[in-house]
Short mmCIF file of C-alpha atoms in Angstrom, two decimals:
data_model
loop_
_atom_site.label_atom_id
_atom_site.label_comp_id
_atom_site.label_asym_id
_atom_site.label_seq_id
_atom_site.Cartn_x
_atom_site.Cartn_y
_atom_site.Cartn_z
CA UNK J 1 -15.39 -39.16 -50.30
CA UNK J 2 -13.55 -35.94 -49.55
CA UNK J 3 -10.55 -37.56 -49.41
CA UNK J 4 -10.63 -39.38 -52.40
CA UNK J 5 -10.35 -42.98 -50.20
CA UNK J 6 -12.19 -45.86 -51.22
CA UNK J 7 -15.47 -45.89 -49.76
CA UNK J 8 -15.36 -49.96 -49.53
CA UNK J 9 -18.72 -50.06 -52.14
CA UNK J 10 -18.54 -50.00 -55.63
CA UNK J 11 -21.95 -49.15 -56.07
CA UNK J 12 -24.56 -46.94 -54.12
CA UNK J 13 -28.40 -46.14 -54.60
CA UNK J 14 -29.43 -42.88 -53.52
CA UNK J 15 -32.25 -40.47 -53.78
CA UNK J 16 -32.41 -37.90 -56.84
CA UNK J 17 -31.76 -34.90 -54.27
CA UNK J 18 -28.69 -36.66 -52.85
CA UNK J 19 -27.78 -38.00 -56.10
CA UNK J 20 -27.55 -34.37 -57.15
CA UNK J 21 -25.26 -33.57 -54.52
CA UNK J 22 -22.82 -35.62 -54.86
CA UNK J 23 -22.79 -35.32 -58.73
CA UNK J 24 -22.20 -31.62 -57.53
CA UNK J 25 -19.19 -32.66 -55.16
CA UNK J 26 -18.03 -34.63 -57.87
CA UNK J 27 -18.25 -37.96 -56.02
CA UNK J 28 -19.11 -39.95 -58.76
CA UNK J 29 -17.63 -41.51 -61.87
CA UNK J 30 -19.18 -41.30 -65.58
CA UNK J 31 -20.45 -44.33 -66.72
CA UNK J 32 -17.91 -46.10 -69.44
CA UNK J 33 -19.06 -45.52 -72.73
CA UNK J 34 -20.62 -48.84 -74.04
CA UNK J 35 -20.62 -50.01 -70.30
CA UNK J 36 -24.28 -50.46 -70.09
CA UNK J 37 -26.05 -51.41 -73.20
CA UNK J 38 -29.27 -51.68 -71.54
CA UNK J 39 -29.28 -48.25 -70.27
CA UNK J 40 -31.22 -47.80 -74.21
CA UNK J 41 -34.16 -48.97 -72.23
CA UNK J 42 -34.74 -45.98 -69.47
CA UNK J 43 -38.11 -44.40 -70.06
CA UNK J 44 -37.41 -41.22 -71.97
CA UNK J 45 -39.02 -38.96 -69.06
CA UNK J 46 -36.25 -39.93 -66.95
CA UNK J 47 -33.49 -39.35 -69.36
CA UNK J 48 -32.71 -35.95 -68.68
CA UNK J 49 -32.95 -34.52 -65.09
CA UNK J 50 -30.95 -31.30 -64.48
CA UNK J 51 -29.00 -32.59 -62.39
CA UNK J 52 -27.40 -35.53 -64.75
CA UNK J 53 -28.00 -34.41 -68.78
CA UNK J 54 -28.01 -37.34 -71.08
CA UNK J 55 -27.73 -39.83 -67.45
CA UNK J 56 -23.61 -40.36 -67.88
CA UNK J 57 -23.56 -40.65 -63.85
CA UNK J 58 -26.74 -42.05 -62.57
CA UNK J 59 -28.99 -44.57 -63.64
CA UNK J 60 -32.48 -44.66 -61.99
CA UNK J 61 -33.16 -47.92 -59.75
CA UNK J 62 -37.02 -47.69 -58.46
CA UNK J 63 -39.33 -44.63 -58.24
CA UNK J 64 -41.68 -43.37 -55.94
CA UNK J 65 -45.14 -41.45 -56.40
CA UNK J 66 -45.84 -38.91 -53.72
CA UNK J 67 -49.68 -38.11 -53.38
CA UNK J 68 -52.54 -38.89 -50.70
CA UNK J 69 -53.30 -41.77 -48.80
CA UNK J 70 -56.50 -42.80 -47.20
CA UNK J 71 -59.00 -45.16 -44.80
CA UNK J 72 -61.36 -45.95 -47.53
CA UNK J 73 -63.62 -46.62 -44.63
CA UNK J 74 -63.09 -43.53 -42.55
CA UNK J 75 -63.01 -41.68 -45.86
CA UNK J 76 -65.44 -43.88 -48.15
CA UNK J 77 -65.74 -40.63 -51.18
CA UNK J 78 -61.81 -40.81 -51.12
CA UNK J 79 -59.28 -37.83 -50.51
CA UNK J 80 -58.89 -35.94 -54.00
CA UNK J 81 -57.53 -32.61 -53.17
CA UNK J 82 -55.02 -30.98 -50.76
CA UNK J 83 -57.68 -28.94 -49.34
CA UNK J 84 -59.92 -32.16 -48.52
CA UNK J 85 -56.84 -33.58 -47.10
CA UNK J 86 -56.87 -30.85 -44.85
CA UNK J 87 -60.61 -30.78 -44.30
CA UNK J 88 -61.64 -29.48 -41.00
CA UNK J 89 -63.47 -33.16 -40.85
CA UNK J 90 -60.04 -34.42 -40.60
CA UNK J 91 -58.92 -32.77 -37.66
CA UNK J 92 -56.35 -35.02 -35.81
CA UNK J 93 -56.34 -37.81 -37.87
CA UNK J 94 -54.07 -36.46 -41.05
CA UNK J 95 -49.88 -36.46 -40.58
CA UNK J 96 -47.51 -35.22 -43.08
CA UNK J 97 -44.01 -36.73 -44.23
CA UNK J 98 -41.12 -35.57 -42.58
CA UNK J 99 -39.56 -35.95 -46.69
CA UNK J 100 -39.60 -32.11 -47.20
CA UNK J 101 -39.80 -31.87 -50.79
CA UNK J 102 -42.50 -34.55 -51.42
CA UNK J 103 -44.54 -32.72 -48.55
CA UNK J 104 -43.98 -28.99 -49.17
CA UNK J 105 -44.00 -30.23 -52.64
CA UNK J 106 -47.68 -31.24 -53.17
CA UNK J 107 -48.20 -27.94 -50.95
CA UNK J 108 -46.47 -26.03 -53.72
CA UNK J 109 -48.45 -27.47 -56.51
CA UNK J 110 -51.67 -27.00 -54.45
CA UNK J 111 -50.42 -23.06 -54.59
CA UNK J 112 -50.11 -22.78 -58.02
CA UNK J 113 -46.35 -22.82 -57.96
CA UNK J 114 -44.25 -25.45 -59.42
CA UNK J 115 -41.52 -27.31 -57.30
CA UNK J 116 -39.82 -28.54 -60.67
CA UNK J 117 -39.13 -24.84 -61.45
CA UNK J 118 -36.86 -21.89 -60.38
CA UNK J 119 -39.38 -20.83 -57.58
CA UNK J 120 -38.19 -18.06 -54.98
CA UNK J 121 -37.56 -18.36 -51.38
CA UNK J 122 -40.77 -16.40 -50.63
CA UNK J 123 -42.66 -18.84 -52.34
CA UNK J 124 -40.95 -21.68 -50.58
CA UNK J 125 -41.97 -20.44 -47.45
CA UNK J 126 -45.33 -20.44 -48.81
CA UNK J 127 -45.14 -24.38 -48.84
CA UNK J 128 -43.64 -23.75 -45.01
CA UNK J 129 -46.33 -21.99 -43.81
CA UNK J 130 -49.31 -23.52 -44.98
CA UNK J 131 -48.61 -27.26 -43.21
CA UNK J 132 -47.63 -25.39 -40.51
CA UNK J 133 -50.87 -23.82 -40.30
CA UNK J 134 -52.82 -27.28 -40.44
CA UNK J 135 -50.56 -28.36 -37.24
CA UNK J 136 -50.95 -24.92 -35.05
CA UNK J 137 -54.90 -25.71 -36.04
CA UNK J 138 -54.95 -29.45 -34.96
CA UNK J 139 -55.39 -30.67 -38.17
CA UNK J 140 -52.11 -32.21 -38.80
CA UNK J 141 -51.35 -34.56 -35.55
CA UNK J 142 -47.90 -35.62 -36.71
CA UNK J 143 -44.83 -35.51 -38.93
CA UNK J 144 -43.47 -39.03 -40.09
CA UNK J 145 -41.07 -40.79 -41.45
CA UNK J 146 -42.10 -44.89 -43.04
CA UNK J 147 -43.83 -45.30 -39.89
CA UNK J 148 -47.25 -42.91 -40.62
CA UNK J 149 -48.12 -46.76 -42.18
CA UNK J 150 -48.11 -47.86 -39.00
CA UNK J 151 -50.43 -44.99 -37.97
CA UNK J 152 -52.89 -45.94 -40.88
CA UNK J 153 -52.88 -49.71 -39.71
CA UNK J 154 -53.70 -48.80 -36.21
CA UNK J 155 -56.27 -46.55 -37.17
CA UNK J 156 -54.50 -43.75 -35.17
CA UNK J 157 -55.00 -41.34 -38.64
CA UNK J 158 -57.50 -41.09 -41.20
CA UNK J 159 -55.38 -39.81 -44.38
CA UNK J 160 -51.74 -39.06 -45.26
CA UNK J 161 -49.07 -37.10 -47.41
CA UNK J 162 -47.69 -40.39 -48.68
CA UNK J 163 -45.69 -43.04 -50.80
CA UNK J 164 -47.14 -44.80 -53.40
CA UNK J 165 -45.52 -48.00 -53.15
CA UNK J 166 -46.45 -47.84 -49.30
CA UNK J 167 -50.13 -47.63 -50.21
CA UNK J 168 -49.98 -49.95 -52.50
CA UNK J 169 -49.27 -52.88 -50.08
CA UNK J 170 -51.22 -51.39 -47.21
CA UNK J 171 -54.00 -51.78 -49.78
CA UNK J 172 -52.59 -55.37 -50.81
CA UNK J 173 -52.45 -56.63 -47.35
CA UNK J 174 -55.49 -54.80 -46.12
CA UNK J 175 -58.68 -56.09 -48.95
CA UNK J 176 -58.24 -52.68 -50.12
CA UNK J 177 -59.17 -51.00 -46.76
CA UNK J 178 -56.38 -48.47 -47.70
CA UNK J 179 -56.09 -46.19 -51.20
CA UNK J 180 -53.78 -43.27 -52.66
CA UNK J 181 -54.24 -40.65 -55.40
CA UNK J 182 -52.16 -38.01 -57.01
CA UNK J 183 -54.27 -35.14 -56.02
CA UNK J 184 -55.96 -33.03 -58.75
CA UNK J 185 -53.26 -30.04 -58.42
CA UNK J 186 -50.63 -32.81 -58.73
CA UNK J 187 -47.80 -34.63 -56.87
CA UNK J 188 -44.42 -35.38 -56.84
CA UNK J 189 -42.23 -38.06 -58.29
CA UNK J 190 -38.66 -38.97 -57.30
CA UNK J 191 -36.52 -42.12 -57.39
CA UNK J 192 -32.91 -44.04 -56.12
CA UNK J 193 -30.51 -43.63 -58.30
CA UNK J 194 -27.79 -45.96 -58.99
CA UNK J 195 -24.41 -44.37 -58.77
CA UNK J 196 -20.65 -45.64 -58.96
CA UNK J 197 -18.23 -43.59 -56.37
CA UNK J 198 -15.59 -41.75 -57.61
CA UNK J 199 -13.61 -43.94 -55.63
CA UNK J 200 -13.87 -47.53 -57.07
CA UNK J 201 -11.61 -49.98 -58.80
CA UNK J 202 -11.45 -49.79 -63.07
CA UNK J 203 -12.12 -53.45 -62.26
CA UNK J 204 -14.98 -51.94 -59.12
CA UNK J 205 -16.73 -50.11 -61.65
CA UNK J 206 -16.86 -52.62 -64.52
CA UNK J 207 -18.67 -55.26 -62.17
CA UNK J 208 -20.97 -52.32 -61.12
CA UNK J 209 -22.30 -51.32 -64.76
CA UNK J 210 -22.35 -55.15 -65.36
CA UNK J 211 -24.96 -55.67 -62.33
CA UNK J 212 -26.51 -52.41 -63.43
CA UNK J 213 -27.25 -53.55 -67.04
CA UNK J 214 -28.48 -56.87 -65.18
CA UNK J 215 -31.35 -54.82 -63.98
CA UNK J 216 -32.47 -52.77 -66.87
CA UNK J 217 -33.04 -56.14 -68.93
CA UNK J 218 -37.35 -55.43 -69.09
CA UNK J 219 -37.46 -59.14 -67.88
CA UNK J 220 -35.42 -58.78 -64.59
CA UNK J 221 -36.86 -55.42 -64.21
CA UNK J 222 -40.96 -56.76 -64.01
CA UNK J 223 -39.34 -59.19 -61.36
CA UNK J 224 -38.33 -57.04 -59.55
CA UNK J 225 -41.64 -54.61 -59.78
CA UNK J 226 -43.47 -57.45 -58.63
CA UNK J 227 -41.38 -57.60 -56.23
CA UNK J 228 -41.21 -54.07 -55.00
CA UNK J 229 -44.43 -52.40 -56.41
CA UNK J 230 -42.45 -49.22 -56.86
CA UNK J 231 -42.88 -47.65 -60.40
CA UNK J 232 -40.00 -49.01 -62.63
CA UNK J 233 -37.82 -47.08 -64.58
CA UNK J 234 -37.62 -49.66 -67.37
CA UNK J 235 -39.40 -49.61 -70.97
CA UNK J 236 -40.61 -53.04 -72.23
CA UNK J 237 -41.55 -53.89 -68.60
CA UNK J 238 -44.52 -53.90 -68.26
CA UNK J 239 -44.86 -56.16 -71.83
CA UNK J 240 -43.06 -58.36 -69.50
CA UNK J 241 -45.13 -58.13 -66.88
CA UNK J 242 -48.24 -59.09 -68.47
CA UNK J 243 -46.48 -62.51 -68.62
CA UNK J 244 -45.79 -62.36 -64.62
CA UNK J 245 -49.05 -60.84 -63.42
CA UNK J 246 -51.61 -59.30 -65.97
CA UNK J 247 -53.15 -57.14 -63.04
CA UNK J 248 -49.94 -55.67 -61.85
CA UNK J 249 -49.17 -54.50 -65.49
CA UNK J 250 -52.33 -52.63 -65.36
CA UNK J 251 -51.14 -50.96 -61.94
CA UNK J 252 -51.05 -47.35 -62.05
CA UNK J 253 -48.63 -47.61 -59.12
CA UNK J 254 -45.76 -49.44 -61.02
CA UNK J 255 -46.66 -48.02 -64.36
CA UNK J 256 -48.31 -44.97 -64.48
CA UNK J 257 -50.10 -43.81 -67.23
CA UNK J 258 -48.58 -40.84 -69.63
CA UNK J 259 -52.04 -38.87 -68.04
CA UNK J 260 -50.95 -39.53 -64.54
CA UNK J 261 -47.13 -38.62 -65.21
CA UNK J 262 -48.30 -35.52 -66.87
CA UNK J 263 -49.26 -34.48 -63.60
CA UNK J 264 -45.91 -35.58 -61.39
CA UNK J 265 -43.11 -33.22 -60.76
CA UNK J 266 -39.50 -34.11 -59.71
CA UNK J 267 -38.58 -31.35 -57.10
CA UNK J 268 -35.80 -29.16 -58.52
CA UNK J 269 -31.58 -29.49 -56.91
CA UNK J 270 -31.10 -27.29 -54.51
CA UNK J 271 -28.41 -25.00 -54.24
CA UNK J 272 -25.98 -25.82 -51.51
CA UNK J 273 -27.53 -22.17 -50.07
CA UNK J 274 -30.59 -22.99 -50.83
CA UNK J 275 -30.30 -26.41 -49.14
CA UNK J 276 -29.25 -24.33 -45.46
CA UNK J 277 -31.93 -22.11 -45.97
CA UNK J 278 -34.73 -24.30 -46.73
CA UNK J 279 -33.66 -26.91 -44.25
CA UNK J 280 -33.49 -24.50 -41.53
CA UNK J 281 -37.03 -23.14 -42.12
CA UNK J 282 -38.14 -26.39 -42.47
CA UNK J 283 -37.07 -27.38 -39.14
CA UNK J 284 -37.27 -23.93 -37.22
CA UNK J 285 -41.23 -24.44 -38.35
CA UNK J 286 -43.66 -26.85 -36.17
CA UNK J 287 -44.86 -29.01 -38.57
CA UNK J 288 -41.13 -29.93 -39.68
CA UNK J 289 -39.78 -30.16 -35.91
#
């Protein structure tokens, strides 16, 4: 992207931290004005992160819950809190995500400090320290990318830091052997963002805000959340999805309810400091390694 070449894609989906970076590096074009009519339909909590105002570069695609997952039979009362996440009773059979901000995230929250605000580097290394207390102790056995599902299936851990959409099939495929809540101090929301490069065609970029508009139609978009089971960005979809499946339109994973989103946070853009700093402690600390 540096050097302004075409990139060979005329369209890219990335997370909201990336998302803010390259807005920052100016890697991305501003949406046409008209160019998506559909883009009326984004739910209005997602219509103005701080890193795109008023969404002229980046549309979201899917979103993600971050929270706690659980055996609901090595667990039967359920995992509500951070601290009974990290219950001594739990020893060896909890692991973390390697995602820092969803992890050090609900850690945040648990301390009283919100990740969605202009917290300090003292109080990020708060949200450092604490996991990596739970992994010197033995209670945290792991660090993991999409594969801690894998753990849960196998029966190799108990409960997890965790996606929602994850959880949801495990539980799906499972008879509900699996389950996942937000935890009572809160959790962490993020998403993929679609994004057209800097880089692309006039003729690139109308085709991209063509397919884009495609999937904000509230008909497409339940197909695809019935599809995906992520949470959908997309007002008037879940009307439609009553018509697809009645009990997915009730589903607190795909469309959460305004007291459940009340208690999500989107973890703040970084710096480009800030993003060396934190990374480094991140990694230079066990439970991050």
């Amino acid at each position: 992207m540096q050097s302004k070449k075409d990139i060979g894609y005329d369209l890219v989906t990335l997370t909201d931290w990336m998302t803010a970076r390259w807005i920052r590096l100016g890697y991305t074009a501003k949406f046409s004005d008209g160019g998506i009519p559909n883009k009326v339909n984004l739910q209005q909590s997602l219509q103005n992160p701080s890193f795109d105002p008023g969404r002229t570069q980046s549309l979201p695609w899917q979103g993600i819950m971050a929270g706690i997952g659980w055996n609901t039979e090595k667990i039967p009362g359920g995992v509500k809190s951070v601290a009974q996440l990290f219950s001594p009773k739990n020893k060896g059979k909890v692991v973390v995500l390697s995602e820092m901000r969803d992890t050090v995230g609900l850690i945040l929250l648990h301390l009283g400090i919100d990740p969605s605000k202009d917290f300090t580097e003292d109080q990020f290394m708060k949200g450092i320290e604490f996991p990596d207390k739970q992994v010197k102790d033995g209670i945290v056995i792991g660090v993991r990318g999409n594969e801690y599902t894998q753990d849960l299936r196998d029966g190799n851990v108990w409960a997890v830091v965790g996606w929602s959409g994850d959880m949801f099939q495990l539980s799906n495929e499972n008879a509900g052997k699996f389950d996942f809540a937000i935890p009572e101090s809160g959790g962490t929301i993020s998403g993929d963002n679609f994004l057209i490069p800097s880089t692309t065609t006039p003729e690139g970029k109308k085709n991209a805000e063509t397919l884009i508009n495609y999937y904000y139609d509230p008909v497409v978009a339940a197909e695809v959340a019935a599809y995906v089971n992520y949470v959908t960005p997309v007002q008037g979809a879940q009307a439609e999805m009553e018509k697809i499946d009645p009990t997915l339109a009730k589903s607190e994973y795909i469309f959460p309810t305004a007291k459940t989103s009340s208690r999500l946070k989107i973890f703040r853009p970084l710096t480009a400091a800030e993003e060396t700093e934190f990374q480094t402690a991140s990694k230079a600390a066990s439970s991050f390694s």
